[in-house]
mmCIF file with all atom_site columns, C-alpha atoms in Angstrom:
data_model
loop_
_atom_site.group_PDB
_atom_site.id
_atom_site.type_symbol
_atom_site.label_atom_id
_atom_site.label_alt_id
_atom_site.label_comp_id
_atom_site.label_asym_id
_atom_site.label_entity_id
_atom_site.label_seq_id
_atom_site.pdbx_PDB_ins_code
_atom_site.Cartn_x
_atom_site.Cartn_y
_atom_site.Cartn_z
_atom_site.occupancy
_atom_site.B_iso_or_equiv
_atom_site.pdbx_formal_charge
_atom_site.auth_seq_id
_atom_site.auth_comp_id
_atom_site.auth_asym_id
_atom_site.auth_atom_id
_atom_site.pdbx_PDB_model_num
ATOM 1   C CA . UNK A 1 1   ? 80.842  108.666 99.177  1.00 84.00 ? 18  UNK A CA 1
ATOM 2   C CA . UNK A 1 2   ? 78.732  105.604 99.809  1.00 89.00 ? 19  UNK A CA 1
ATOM 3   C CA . UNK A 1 3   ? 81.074  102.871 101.839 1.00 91.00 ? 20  UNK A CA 1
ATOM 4   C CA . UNK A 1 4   ? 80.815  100.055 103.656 1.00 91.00 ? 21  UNK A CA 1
ATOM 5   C CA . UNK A 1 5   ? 82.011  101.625 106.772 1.00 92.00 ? 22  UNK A CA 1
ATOM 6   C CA . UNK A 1 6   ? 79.991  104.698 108.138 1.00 92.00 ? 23  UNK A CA 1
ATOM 7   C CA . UNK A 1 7   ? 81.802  108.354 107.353 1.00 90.00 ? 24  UNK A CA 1
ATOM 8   C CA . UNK A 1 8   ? 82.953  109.462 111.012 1.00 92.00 ? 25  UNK A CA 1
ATOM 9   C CA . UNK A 1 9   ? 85.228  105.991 110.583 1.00 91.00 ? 26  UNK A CA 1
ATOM 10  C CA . UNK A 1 10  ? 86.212  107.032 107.053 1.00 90.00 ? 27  UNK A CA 1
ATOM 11  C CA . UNK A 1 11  ? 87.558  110.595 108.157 1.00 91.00 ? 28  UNK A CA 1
ATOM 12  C CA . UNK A 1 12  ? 89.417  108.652 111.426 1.00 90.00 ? 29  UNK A CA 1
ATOM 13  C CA . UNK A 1 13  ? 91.826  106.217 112.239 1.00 89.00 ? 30  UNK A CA 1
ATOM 14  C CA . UNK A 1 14  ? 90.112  104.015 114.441 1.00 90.00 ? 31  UNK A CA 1
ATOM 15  C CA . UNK A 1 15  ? 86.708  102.621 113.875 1.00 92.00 ? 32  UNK A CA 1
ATOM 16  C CA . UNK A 1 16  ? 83.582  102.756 115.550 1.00 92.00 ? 33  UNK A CA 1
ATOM 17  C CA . UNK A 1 17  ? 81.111  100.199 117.589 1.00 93.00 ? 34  UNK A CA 1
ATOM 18  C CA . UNK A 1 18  ? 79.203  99.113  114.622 1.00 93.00 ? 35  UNK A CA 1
ATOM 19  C CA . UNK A 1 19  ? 82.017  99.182  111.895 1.00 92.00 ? 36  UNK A CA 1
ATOM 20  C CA . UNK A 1 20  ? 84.264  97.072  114.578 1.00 93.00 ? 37  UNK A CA 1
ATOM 21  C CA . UNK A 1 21  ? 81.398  94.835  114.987 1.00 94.00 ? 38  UNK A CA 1
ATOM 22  C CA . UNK A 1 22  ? 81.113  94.501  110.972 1.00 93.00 ? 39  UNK A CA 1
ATOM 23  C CA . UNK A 1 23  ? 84.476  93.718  110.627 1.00 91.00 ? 40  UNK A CA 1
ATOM 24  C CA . UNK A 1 24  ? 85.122  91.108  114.057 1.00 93.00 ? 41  UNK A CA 1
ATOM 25  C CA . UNK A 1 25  ? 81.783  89.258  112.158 1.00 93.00 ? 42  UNK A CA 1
ATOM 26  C CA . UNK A 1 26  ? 83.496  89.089  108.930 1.00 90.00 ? 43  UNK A CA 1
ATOM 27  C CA . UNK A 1 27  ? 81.004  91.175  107.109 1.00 92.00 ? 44  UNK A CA 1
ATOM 28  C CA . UNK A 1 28  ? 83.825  93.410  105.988 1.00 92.00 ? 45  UNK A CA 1
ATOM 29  C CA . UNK A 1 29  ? 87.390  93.167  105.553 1.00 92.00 ? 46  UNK A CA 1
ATOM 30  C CA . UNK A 1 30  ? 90.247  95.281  106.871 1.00 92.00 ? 47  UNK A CA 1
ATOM 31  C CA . UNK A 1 31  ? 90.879  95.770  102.591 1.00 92.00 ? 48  UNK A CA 1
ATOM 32  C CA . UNK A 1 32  ? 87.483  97.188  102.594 1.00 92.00 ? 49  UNK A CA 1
ATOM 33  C CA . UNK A 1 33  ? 88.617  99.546  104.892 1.00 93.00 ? 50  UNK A CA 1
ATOM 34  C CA . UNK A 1 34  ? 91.737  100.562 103.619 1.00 93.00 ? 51  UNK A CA 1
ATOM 35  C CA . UNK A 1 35  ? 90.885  101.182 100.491 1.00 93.00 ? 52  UNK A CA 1
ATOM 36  C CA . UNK A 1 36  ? 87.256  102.996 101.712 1.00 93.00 ? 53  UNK A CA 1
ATOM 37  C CA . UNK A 1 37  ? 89.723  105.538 103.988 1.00 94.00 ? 54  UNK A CA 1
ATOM 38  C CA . UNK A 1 38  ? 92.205  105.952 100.884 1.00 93.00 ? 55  UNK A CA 1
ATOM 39  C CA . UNK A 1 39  ? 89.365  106.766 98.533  1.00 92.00 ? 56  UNK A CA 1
ATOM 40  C CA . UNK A 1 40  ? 88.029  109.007 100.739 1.00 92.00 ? 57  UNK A CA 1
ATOM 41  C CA . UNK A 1 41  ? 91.305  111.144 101.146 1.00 92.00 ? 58  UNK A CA 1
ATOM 42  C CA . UNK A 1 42  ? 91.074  110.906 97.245  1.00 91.00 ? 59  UNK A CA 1
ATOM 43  C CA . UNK A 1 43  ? 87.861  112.517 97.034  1.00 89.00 ? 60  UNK A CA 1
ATOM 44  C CA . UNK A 1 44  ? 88.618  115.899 98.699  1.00 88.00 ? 61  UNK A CA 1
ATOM 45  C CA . UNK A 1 45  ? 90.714  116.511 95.836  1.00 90.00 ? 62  UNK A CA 1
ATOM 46  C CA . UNK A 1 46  ? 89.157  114.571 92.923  1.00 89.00 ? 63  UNK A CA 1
ATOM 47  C CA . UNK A 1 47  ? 85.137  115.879 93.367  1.00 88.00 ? 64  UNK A CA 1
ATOM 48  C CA . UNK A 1 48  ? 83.600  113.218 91.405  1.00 88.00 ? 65  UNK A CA 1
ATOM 49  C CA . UNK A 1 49  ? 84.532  110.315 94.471  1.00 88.00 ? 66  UNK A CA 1
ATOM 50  C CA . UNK A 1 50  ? 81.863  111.872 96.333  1.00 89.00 ? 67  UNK A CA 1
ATOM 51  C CA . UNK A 1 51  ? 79.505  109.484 94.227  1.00 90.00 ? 68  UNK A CA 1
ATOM 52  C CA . UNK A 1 52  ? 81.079  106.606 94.020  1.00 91.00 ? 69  UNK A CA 1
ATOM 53  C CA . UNK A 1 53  ? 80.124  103.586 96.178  1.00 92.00 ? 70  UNK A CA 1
ATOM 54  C CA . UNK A 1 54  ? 82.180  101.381 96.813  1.00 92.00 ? 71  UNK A CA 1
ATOM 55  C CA . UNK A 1 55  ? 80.511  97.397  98.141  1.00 91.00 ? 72  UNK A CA 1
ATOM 56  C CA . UNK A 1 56  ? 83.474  95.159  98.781  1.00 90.00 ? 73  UNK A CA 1
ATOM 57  C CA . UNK A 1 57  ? 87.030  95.150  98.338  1.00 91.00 ? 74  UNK A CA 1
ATOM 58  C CA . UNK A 1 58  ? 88.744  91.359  97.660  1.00 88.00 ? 75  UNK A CA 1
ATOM 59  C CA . UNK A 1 59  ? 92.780  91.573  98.810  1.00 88.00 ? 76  UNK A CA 1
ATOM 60  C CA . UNK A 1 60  ? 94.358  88.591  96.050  1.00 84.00 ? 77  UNK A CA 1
ATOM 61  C CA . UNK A 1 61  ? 98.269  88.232  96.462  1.00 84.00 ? 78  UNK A CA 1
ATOM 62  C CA . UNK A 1 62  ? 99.088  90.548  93.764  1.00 87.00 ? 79  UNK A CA 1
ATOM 63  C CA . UNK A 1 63  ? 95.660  91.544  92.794  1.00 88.00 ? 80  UNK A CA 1
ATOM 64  C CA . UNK A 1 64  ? 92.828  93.654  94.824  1.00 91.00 ? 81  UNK A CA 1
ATOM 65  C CA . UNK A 1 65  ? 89.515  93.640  93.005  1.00 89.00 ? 82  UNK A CA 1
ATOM 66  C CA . UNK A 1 66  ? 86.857  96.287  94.202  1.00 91.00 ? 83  UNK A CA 1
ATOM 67  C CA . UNK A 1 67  ? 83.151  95.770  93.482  1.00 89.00 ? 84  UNK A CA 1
ATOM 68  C CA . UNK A 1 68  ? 81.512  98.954  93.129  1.00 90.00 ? 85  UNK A CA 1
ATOM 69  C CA . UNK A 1 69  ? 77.940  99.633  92.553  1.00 89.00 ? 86  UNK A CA 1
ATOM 70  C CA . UNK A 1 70  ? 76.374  100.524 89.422  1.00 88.00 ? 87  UNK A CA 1
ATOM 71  C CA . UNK A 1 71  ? 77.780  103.157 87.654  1.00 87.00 ? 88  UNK A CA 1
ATOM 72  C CA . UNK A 1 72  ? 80.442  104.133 89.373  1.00 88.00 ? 89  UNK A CA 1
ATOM 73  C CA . UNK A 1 73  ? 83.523  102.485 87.972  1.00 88.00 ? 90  UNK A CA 1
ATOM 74  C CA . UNK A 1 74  ? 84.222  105.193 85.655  1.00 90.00 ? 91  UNK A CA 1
ATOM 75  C CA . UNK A 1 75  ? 84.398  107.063 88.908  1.00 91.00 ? 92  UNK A CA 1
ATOM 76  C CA . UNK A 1 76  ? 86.910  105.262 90.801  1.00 90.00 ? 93  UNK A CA 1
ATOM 77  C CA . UNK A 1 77  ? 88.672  104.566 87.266  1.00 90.00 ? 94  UNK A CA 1
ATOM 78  C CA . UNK A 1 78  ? 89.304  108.539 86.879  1.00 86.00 ? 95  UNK A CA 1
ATOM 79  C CA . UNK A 1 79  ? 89.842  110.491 84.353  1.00 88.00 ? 96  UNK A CA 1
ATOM 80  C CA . UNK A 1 80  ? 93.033  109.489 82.661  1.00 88.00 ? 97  UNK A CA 1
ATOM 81  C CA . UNK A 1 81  ? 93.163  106.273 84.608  1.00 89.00 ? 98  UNK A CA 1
ATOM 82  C CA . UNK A 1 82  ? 94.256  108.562 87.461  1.00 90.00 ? 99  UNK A CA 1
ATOM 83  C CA . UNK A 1 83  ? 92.424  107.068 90.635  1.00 90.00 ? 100 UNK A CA 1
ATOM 84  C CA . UNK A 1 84  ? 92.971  103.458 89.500  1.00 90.00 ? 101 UNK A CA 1
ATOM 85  C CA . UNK A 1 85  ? 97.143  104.385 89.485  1.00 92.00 ? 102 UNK A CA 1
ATOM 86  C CA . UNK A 1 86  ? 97.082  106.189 92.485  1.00 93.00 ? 103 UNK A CA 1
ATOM 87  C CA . UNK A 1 87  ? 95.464  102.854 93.957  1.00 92.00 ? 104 UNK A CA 1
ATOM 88  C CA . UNK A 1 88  ? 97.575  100.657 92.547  1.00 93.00 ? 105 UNK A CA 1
ATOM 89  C CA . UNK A 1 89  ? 100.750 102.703 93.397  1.00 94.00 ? 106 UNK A CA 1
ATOM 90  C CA . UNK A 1 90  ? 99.723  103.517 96.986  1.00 93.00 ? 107 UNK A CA 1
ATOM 91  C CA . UNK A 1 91  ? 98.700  98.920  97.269  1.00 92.00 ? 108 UNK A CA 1
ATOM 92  C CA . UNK A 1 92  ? 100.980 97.809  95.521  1.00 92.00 ? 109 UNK A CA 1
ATOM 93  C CA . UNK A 1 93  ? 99.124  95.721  93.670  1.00 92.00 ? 110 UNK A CA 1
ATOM 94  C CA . UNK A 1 94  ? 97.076  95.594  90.388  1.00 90.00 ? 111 UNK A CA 1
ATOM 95  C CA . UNK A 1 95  ? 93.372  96.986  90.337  1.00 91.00 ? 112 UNK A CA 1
ATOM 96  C CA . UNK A 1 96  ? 90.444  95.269  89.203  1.00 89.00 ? 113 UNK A CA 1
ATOM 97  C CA . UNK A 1 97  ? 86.952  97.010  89.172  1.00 89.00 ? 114 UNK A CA 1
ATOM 98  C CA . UNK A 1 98  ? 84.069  95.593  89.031  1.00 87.00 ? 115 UNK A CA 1
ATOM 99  C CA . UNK A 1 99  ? 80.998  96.944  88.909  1.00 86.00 ? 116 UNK A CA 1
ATOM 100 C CA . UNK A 1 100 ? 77.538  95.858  90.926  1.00 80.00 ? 117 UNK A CA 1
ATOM 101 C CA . UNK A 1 101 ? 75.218  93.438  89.082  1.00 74.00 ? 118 UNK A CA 1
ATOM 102 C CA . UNK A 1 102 ? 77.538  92.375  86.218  1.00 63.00 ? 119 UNK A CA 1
ATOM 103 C CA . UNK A 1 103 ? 77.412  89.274  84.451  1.00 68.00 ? 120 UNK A CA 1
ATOM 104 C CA . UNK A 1 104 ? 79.281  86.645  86.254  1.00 67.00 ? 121 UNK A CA 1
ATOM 105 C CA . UNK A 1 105 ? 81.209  85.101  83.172  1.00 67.00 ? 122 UNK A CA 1
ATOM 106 C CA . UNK A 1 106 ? 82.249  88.913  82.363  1.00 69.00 ? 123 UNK A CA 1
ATOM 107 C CA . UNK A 1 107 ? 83.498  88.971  86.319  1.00 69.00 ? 124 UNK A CA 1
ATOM 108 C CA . UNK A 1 108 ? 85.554  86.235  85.291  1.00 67.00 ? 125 UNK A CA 1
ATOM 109 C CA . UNK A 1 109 ? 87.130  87.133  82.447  1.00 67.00 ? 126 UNK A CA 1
ATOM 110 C CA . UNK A 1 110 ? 88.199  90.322  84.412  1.00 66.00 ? 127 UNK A CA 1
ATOM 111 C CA . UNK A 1 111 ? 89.517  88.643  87.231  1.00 66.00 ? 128 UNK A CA 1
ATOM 112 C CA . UNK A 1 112 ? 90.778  85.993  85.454  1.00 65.00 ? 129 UNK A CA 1
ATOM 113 C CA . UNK A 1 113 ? 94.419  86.200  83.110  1.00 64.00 ? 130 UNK A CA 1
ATOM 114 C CA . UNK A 1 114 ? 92.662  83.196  80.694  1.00 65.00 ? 131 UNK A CA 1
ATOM 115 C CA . UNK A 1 115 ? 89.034  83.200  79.236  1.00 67.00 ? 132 UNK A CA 1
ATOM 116 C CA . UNK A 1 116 ? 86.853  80.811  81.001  1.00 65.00 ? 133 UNK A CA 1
ATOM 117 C CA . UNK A 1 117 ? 85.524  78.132  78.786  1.00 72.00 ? 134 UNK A CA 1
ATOM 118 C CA . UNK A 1 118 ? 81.901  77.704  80.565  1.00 74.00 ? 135 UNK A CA 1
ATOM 119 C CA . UNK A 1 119 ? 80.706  78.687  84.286  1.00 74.00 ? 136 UNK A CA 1
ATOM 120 C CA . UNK A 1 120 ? 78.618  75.863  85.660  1.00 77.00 ? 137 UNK A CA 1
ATOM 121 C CA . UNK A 1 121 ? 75.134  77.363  87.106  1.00 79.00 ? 138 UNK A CA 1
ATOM 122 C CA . UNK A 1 122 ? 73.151  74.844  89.346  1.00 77.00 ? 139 UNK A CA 1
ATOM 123 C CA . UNK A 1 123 ? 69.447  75.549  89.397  1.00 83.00 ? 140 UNK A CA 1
ATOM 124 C CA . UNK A 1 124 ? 67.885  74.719  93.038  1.00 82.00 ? 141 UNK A CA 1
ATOM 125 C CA . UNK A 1 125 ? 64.683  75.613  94.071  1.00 82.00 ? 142 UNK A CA 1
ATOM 126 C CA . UNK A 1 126 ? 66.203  78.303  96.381  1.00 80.00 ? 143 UNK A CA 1
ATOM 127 C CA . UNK A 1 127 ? 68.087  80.049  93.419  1.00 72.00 ? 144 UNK A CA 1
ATOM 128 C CA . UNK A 1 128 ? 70.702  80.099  90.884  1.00 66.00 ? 145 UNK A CA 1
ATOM 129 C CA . UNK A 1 129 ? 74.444  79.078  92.567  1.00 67.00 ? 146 UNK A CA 1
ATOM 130 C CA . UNK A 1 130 ? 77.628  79.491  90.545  1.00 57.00 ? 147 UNK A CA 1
#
């Protein structure tokens, strides 16, 4: 399983060096690594979690939205729906999943309980901002 914090801190409790030093710099959350730890417990039952990747997790108050790379929301999704309950039931929360590289007026109808009327894109010279 492909996460953003290293494997020896996904099969622990306690993190190491350079995932503490990720998360004190903000570079991940403490979501990220919930979820990453959870998913990973997951996968020694449900196979197919081995390939998933997970990039970010984003905690909302009653949402939690996890961008996953390409391909591999089906994966987290489950068969049946069955990961994406067991996350939900185990947060407490509803699931949103995202994949990688998507269209950002599809990631906002998915996030978002109304469909968005326009997203504004500013063209600089240094690239595309939303």
């Amino acid at each position: 399983m492909n996460a953003p914090i290293c494997e020896v801190c996904l099969k622990s409790d306690i993190l190491c060096s350079g995932c503490k030093a990720k998360l004190d710099e903000g570079k991940i959350s403490e979501a990220d690594v919930k979820v990453s730890r959870y998913l990973y417990s997951l996968s020694e039952k449900i196979q197919s979690l081995k390939n998933a990747k997970i990039v970010k997790v984003v905690e909302l108050a009653d949402t939690m939205v996890i961008l996953v790379g390409k391909g591999s929301a089906p994966i987290v999704i489950g068969k049946g729906a069955n990961v994406l309950k067991s996350l939900s039931k185990n947060f407490g929360k509803n699931i949103k999943i995202i994949e990688e590289g998507s269209d950002i007026v599809k990631v906002a109808e998915s996030i978002l309980s109304v469909k968005p009327i326009a997203v504004n894109i500013l063209y600089r010279k240094d690239g595309e901002t939303y």
